[in-house]
Amino acid sequence: MSYKYIFVDRPAEGVGRVRLNRPKALNALNSPLMDEVNEAMLAFNGDAGIGAMILTGSDKAFAAGADIKEMDGKTPIDMLMTVSLIERFDMKQLSKPVIAAVSGYALGGGCEIAMACDMIVASETALFGQPEINLGIIPGAGGTQRLTRAVGKALAMEIMLSDRKLTAEEALRHGLVNRVAPLDEYMDVAIGIAQKIARRSQVAIRLTKDAVNKTYEMTLEEGLAYERRNFLVAFGSEDKAEGMRAFIEKRRAEWTNR
Ligand code: DAK
C-alpha cells in the first residue's frame, strides 16, 4: 500500500510504525492524512506479526494540530457531517498498544492524538499545547477531557485558557508522558518499549490494555468486576499455562498468543 502523507514501516520485530509526513505544514492533520493513519493502524492491528505500534511525526513536529486551512470557512453543519479527527484515528478499534513518539510541536489535535495513544515517549524538544483558544474555538478531539485527567484541573485550565505550552520535562513531571529522552534517542526508547510489549503474550497484553482503559468509563466497583472478568479470561489461555510452567521450569516462556 502506498501513502501520500505517511510513511509506514517495521523498525523492529513485532513493531509497526506510522510516521506523519507533511513536513511543510508541520504535519497539520488534514482529512486525507487522518484517513491514511487510520488505514495503516488498522492494518497493523489486524496483522498477527505486529504486537505494538508507534505513531510519530518528524523531529520538528509530531503534529501542529488539525489543518486550519482545511477548517477555515467550515460551518458547524459541515463539521457535524464530517467524521471527526479522533474518529478518523479510530483508537477504539485498536486492541494493540500504541505508543506516541513525540518530538517538536504536539499542538491542538496533535496533542489530542498523542494523548489518545496508550503511552507517550517524548524527545527533549517536545512541546505540548492546546492553542485552540487563539483561533476562537475549543479543543474538540478529547483535549478538555484527556488533558484534565492527565495533568489535573488547575494546569489543564491554564494550558487551554491561556495557551500555556508544556515542555517535555514539564509534561513528564505532570504525568502526561512516560519518558523523555534526547532527540537522537527518543525513537529508540519508543521502539524498545514497543518491542518489550510485542514479545509478551498478546492475549494478556490485549486484556490488560482493555481493562486499564475501562478506568475512565467505570466506577471503581465496576472496573474491579471488569478486571476480574479479564483476569478469568486470561486464566483460560494457553499462554497462562505456558507462562506458569515456564516460570516453574526456570525457562523462557514460548507464547503462542492463544
Ligand atoms: N494547520 C495548517 N497549517 C499549519 C498548521 C495548522 N495547524 N500549523 C502550521 N501550519 C503551516 C503554516 O501555515 C506554514 O505554512 P505556510 O504558510 O508556509 O504555507 C507552515 O506550516 C509552517 O508554519 P509556521 O511558519 O507558522 O512555523 P513557525 O515555526 O513560525 O510556527 C507553530 C510553528 C506550530 C507555532 C505555528 O505554525 C502555529 O501556531 N501553528 C498552529 C498551531 C495551532 O493553532 N494548532 C491547533 C489547530 S486547531 C475536530 C476535533 C479537533 C480539532 C478539529 C476538529 N472535530 C471533532 C471535527 C482540532 C483542532 C485543532 O487542532
Short mmCIF file of C-alpha atoms and ligand atoms in Angstrom, two decimals:
data_model
loop_
_atom_site.label_atom_id
_atom_site.label_comp_id
_atom_site.label_asym_id
_atom_site.label_seq_id
_atom_site.Cartn_x
_atom_site.Cartn_y
_atom_site.Cartn_z
CA MET A 1 0.00 0.00 0.00
CA SER A 2 1.46 3.37 -0.88
CA TYR A 3 0.53 6.52 1.01
CA LYS A 4 0.87 10.23 0.29
CA TYR A 5 1.02 11.70 3.80
CA ILE A 6 2.56 8.96 5.93
CA PHE A 7 5.45 6.50 5.98
CA VAL A 8 4.78 3.01 7.26
CA ASP A 9 7.48 0.58 8.36
CA ARG A 10 8.52 -2.08 10.86
CA PRO A 11 11.55 -0.73 12.75
CA ALA A 12 11.88 -3.90 14.86
CA GLU A 13 10.35 -7.35 15.01
CA GLY A 14 6.71 -7.17 16.06
CA VAL A 15 6.62 -3.36 15.91
CA GLY A 16 4.65 -1.36 13.34
CA ARG A 17 5.38 2.35 12.91
CA VAL A 18 3.35 5.10 11.26
CA ARG A 19 5.18 8.38 10.62
CA LEU A 20 3.26 11.51 9.68
CA ASN A 21 4.86 13.12 6.67
CA ARG A 22 3.53 16.58 5.79
CA PRO A 23 6.71 18.47 6.67
CA LYS A 24 5.84 21.78 5.00
CA ALA A 25 2.69 22.07 7.12
CA LEU A 26 4.34 20.76 10.33
CA ASN A 27 2.22 17.61 9.97
CA ALA A 28 -1.06 19.50 10.23
CA LEU A 29 -3.75 16.85 10.32
CA ASN A 30 -5.86 17.14 7.20
CA SER A 31 -8.58 14.61 6.38
CA PRO A 32 -6.66 12.51 3.85
CA LEU A 33 -3.72 12.24 6.26
CA MET A 34 -6.02 11.08 9.05
CA ASP A 35 -7.64 8.55 6.71
CA GLU A 36 -4.22 7.15 5.87
CA VAL A 37 -3.20 6.95 9.53
CA ASN A 38 -6.39 5.12 10.33
CA GLU A 39 -5.99 2.67 7.48
CA ALA A 40 -2.35 1.92 8.33
CA MET A 41 -3.00 1.50 12.06
CA LEU A 42 -5.98 -0.78 11.44
CA ALA A 43 -3.84 -2.87 9.08
CA PHE A 44 -1.15 -3.27 11.77
CA ASN A 45 -3.83 -4.06 14.33
CA GLY A 46 -5.05 -6.91 12.18
CA ASP A 47 -1.55 -8.22 11.44
CA ALA A 48 -0.62 -11.21 13.62
CA GLY A 49 3.07 -10.34 13.22
CA ILE A 50 2.63 -6.99 14.98
CA GLY A 51 2.35 -6.70 18.77
CA ALA A 52 2.65 -2.94 19.30
CA MET A 53 2.53 0.22 17.23
CA ILE A 54 4.29 3.55 17.21
CA LEU A 55 2.72 6.75 15.94
CA THR A 56 5.19 9.53 15.29
CA GLY A 57 5.93 12.65 13.27
CA SER A 58 9.23 14.33 12.47
CA ASP A 59 11.86 15.61 14.87
CA LYS A 60 10.47 19.13 14.32
CA ALA A 61 6.77 18.38 14.64
CA PHE A 62 4.69 15.49 15.86
CA ALA A 63 1.70 17.47 14.56
CA ALA A 64 0.82 21.18 14.80
CA GLY A 65 -2.88 20.38 15.06
CA ALA A 66 -5.82 19.95 12.75
CA ASP A 67 -5.38 21.67 9.40
CA ILE A 68 -6.57 25.23 10.00
CA LYS A 69 -6.67 25.96 6.27
CA GLU A 70 -9.00 23.00 5.77
CA MET A 71 -11.25 24.10 8.65
CA ASP A 72 -11.37 27.76 7.58
CA GLY A 73 -14.81 28.56 6.17
CA LYS A 74 -16.40 25.39 7.51
CA THR A 75 -19.80 25.72 9.21
CA PRO A 76 -21.00 23.76 12.26
CA ILE A 77 -23.08 21.62 9.92
CA ASP A 78 -20.01 20.95 7.74
CA MET A 79 -18.17 19.81 10.89
CA LEU A 80 -21.15 17.83 12.15
CA MET A 81 -21.41 15.96 8.89
CA THR A 82 -17.65 15.24 8.77
CA VAL A 83 -16.11 12.25 10.50
CA SER A 84 -14.10 13.87 13.31
CA LEU A 85 -10.36 13.78 13.72
CA ILE A 86 -10.44 11.31 16.53
CA GLU A 87 -12.92 9.07 14.77
CA ARG A 88 -10.57 9.03 11.82
CA PHE A 89 -7.88 7.90 14.28
CA ASP A 90 -10.08 5.09 15.49
CA MET A 91 -8.44 4.22 18.80
CA LYS A 92 -11.44 2.23 19.96
CA GLN A 93 -10.78 -0.31 17.24
CA LEU A 94 -7.11 -0.72 18.16
CA SER A 95 -6.73 -3.59 20.60
CA LYS A 96 -2.92 -3.47 20.39
CA PRO A 97 -0.95 -0.90 22.38
CA VAL A 98 0.05 2.32 20.61
CA ILE A 99 2.99 4.47 21.70
CA ALA A 100 3.17 8.07 20.55
CA ALA A 101 6.78 9.11 19.92
CA VAL A 102 6.59 12.88 20.14
CA SER A 103 9.21 15.43 19.13
CA GLY A 104 8.70 19.14 18.49
CA TYR A 105 5.19 20.53 18.27
CA ALA A 106 2.28 18.46 19.60
CA LEU A 107 -0.44 21.09 19.47
CA GLY A 108 -4.22 21.04 19.35
CA GLY A 109 -5.34 17.89 17.55
CA GLY A 110 -1.69 16.75 17.57
CA CYS A 111 -1.62 16.79 21.37
CA GLU A 112 -5.04 15.13 21.45
CA ILE A 113 -3.97 12.29 19.20
CA ALA A 114 -0.84 11.72 21.28
CA MET A 115 -2.99 11.61 24.42
CA ALA A 116 -5.34 9.11 22.78
CA CYS A 117 -2.39 6.70 22.48
CA ASP A 118 -1.54 4.33 25.33
CA MET A 119 1.82 5.89 26.18
CA ILE A 120 3.87 8.90 25.15
CA VAL A 121 7.64 8.94 24.74
CA ALA A 122 8.89 12.50 24.20
CA SER A 123 12.11 13.99 22.91
CA GLU A 124 13.61 16.80 24.97
CA THR A 125 12.35 19.25 22.33
CA ALA A 126 8.70 18.20 22.53
CA LEU A 127 6.18 20.96 23.21
CA PHE A 128 2.61 20.13 24.19
CA GLY A 129 -0.27 22.56 23.99
CA GLN A 130 -3.91 23.22 23.18
CA PRO A 131 -3.80 26.62 21.44
CA GLU A 132 -7.34 26.43 20.03
CA ILE A 133 -8.27 29.44 22.18
CA ASN A 134 -6.21 31.60 19.79
CA LEU A 135 -8.50 30.54 16.94
CA GLY A 136 -11.70 31.27 18.84
CA ILE A 137 -12.55 27.59 19.25
CA ILE A 138 -12.07 24.93 21.93
CA PRO A 139 -10.35 21.53 21.82
CA GLY A 140 -12.64 19.09 20.02
CA ALA A 141 -10.84 15.76 19.94
CA GLY A 142 -10.61 14.99 23.63
CA GLY A 143 -8.34 17.78 24.93
CA THR A 144 -10.64 19.11 27.64
CA GLN A 145 -11.15 15.58 28.96
CA ARG A 146 -7.88 13.68 28.48
CA LEU A 147 -5.54 16.55 29.36
CA THR A 148 -7.50 17.33 32.53
CA ARG A 149 -7.39 13.70 33.62
CA ALA A 150 -3.66 13.52 32.90
CA VAL A 151 -2.36 16.76 34.48
CA GLY A 152 -5.20 17.86 36.77
CA LYS A 153 -7.70 20.69 36.51
CA ALA A 154 -5.53 23.66 37.51
CA LEU A 155 -2.80 23.11 34.93
CA ALA A 156 -5.24 21.91 32.25
CA MET A 157 -7.21 25.13 32.64
CA GLU A 158 -4.06 27.22 32.27
CA ILE A 159 -2.98 25.30 29.17
CA MET A 160 -6.35 25.58 27.46
CA LEU A 161 -7.46 29.03 28.62
CA SER A 162 -4.16 30.90 28.24
CA ASP A 163 -2.24 28.81 25.69
CA ARG A 164 0.41 27.74 28.18
CA LYS A 165 2.69 25.24 26.47
CA LEU A 166 4.28 22.34 28.35
CA THR A 167 7.89 21.37 27.73
CA ALA A 168 8.80 17.69 27.70
CA GLU A 169 10.20 17.91 31.22
CA GLU A 170 7.04 19.60 32.50
CA ALA A 171 4.91 17.02 30.72
CA LEU A 172 6.89 14.27 32.45
CA ARG A 173 6.56 15.94 35.84
CA HIS A 174 2.80 16.25 35.44
CA GLY A 175 2.21 12.70 34.25
CA LEU A 176 1.37 13.42 30.62
CA VAL A 177 4.28 11.42 29.21
CA ASN A 178 6.07 8.20 30.15
CA ARG A 179 9.63 9.10 29.24
CA VAL A 180 11.75 11.97 27.98
CA ALA A 181 14.90 11.24 26.01
CA PRO A 182 17.42 13.24 23.96
CA LEU A 183 16.40 13.97 20.38
CA ASP A 184 18.65 11.28 18.93
CA GLU A 185 17.38 8.65 21.39
CA TYR A 186 13.64 9.10 21.87
CA MET A 187 12.72 6.91 18.89
CA ASP A 188 14.92 4.07 20.13
CA VAL A 189 13.29 4.38 23.55
CA ALA A 190 9.83 4.13 21.97
CA ILE A 191 10.90 1.16 19.83
CA GLY A 192 12.42 -0.52 22.90
CA ILE A 193 9.16 -0.26 24.85
CA ALA A 194 7.16 -1.44 21.83
CA GLN A 195 9.46 -4.46 21.47
CA LYS A 196 9.04 -5.36 25.14
CA ILE A 197 5.27 -5.35 24.61
CA ALA A 198 5.43 -7.26 21.33
CA ARG A 199 7.45 -10.07 22.98
CA ARG A 200 4.75 -10.72 25.60
CA SER A 201 1.62 -12.88 25.37
CA GLN A 202 -0.65 -10.89 23.09
CA VAL A 203 -3.67 -12.38 24.85
CA ALA A 204 -2.57 -10.92 28.18
CA ILE A 205 -1.49 -7.62 26.56
CA ARG A 206 -4.90 -7.18 24.95
CA LEU A 207 -6.82 -7.99 28.14
CA THR A 208 -4.63 -5.64 30.19
CA LYS A 209 -5.00 -2.68 27.81
CA ASP A 210 -8.73 -3.24 27.68
CA ALA A 211 -9.08 -3.29 31.47
CA VAL A 212 -6.86 -0.23 32.08
CA ASN A 213 -8.86 1.81 29.56
CA LYS A 214 -12.07 0.97 31.39
CA THR A 215 -10.78 3.04 34.35
CA TYR A 216 -12.03 6.12 32.55
CA GLU A 217 -15.50 4.81 31.92
CA MET A 218 -16.48 2.93 35.09
CA THR A 219 -16.81 3.30 38.84
CA LEU A 220 -14.15 1.52 40.90
CA GLU A 221 -16.55 -1.31 41.66
CA GLU A 222 -17.48 -1.79 38.00
CA GLY A 223 -13.83 -1.55 37.00
CA LEU A 224 -12.80 -4.18 39.54
CA ALA A 225 -15.51 -6.52 38.23
CA TYR A 226 -14.35 -5.88 34.67
CA GLU A 227 -10.73 -6.57 35.63
CA ARG A 228 -11.80 -9.82 37.27
CA ARG A 229 -13.61 -10.91 34.13
CA ASN A 230 -10.50 -10.25 32.01
CA PHE A 231 -8.34 -11.99 34.63
CA LEU A 232 -10.51 -15.10 34.35
CA VAL A 233 -10.32 -14.98 30.55
CA ALA A 234 -6.50 -14.88 30.83
CA PHE A 235 -6.65 -17.91 33.12
CA GLY A 236 -8.23 -19.89 30.32
CA SER A 237 -5.44 -19.12 27.85
CA GLU A 238 -2.70 -21.45 26.63
CA ASP A 239 -0.29 -18.61 27.37
CA LYS A 240 -1.27 -18.70 31.06
CA ALA A 241 -0.47 -22.43 31.22
CA GLU A 242 2.81 -21.86 29.37
CA GLY A 243 3.79 -18.79 31.40
CA MET A 244 3.36 -20.52 34.73
CA ARG A 245 5.01 -23.75 33.55
CA ALA A 246 7.97 -21.80 32.17
CA PHE A 247 8.42 -19.99 35.50
CA ILE A 248 8.40 -23.25 37.46
CA GLU A 249 10.76 -24.96 34.98
CA LYS A 250 13.06 -21.90 35.06
CA ARG A 251 12.96 -21.31 31.31
CA ARG A 252 11.74 -18.63 28.91
CA ALA A 253 8.04 -18.80 28.01
CA GLU A 254 7.15 -19.57 24.39
CA TRP A 255 4.00 -17.59 23.76
CA THR A 256 1.52 -18.86 21.19
CA ASN A 257 -0.91 -15.96 21.68
CA ARG A 258 -3.76 -18.40 22.27
N1 DAK B 1 -2.86 23.95 10.06
C1 DAK B 1 -2.45 24.29 8.83
N2 DAK B 1 -1.20 24.71 8.53
C2 DAK B 1 -0.33 24.81 9.56
C3 DAK B 1 -0.69 24.48 10.88
C4 DAK B 1 -2.02 24.03 11.11
N3 DAK B 1 -2.45 23.64 12.33
N4 DAK B 1 0.38 24.68 11.66
C5 DAK B 1 1.38 25.11 10.87
N5 DAK B 1 0.95 25.18 9.59
C6 DAK B 1 1.71 25.61 8.41
C7 DAK B 1 1.85 27.11 8.36
O1 DAK B 1 0.70 27.70 7.81
C8 DAK B 1 3.06 27.25 7.48
O2 DAK B 1 2.68 27.05 6.15
P1 DAK B 1 2.98 28.18 5.01
O3 DAK B 1 2.32 29.42 5.47
O4 DAK B 1 4.48 28.27 4.98
O5 DAK B 1 2.40 27.60 3.77
C9 DAK B 1 3.92 26.07 7.89
O6 DAK B 1 3.05 25.14 8.50
C10 DAK B 1 5.00 26.42 8.89
O7 DAK B 1 4.35 27.10 9.97
P2 DAK B 1 4.90 28.48 10.58
O8 DAK B 1 5.51 29.32 9.51
O9 DAK B 1 3.79 29.07 11.35
O10 DAK B 1 6.08 27.94 11.52
P3 DAK B 1 6.61 28.58 12.85
O11 DAK B 1 7.82 27.76 13.19
O12 DAK B 1 6.75 30.05 12.76
O13 DAK B 1 5.47 28.29 13.94
C11 DAK B 1 3.81 26.92 15.10
C12 DAK B 1 5.16 26.97 14.31
C13 DAK B 1 3.45 25.47 15.31
C14 DAK B 1 4.00 27.62 16.44
C15 DAK B 1 2.72 27.67 14.27
O14 DAK B 1 2.73 27.12 12.93
C16 DAK B 1 1.35 27.51 14.83
O15 DAK B 1 0.96 28.19 15.78
N6 DAK B 1 0.54 26.63 14.21
C17 DAK B 1 -0.85 26.47 14.56
C18 DAK B 1 -1.00 25.66 15.84
C19 DAK B 1 -2.45 25.52 16.22
O16 DAK B 1 -3.17 26.51 16.44
N7 DAK B 1 -2.92 24.26 16.37
C20 DAK B 1 -4.29 23.96 16.73
C21 DAK B 1 -5.12 23.86 15.46
S1 DAK B 1 -6.85 23.64 15.83
C22 DAK B 1 -12.32 18.33 15.48
C23 DAK B 1 -11.62 17.98 16.58
C24 DAK B 1 -10.40 18.58 16.84
C25 DAK B 1 -9.89 19.55 16.03
C26 DAK B 1 -10.62 19.89 14.89
C27 DAK B 1 -11.83 19.27 14.61
N8 DAK B 1 -13.63 17.78 15.21
C28 DAK B 1 -14.24 16.97 16.26
C29 DAK B 1 -14.21 17.86 13.97
C30 DAK B 1 -8.63 20.17 16.31
C31 DAK B 1 -8.39 21.47 16.09
C32 DAK B 1 -7.01 21.97 16.11
O17 DAK B 1 -6.04 21.25 16.26
#
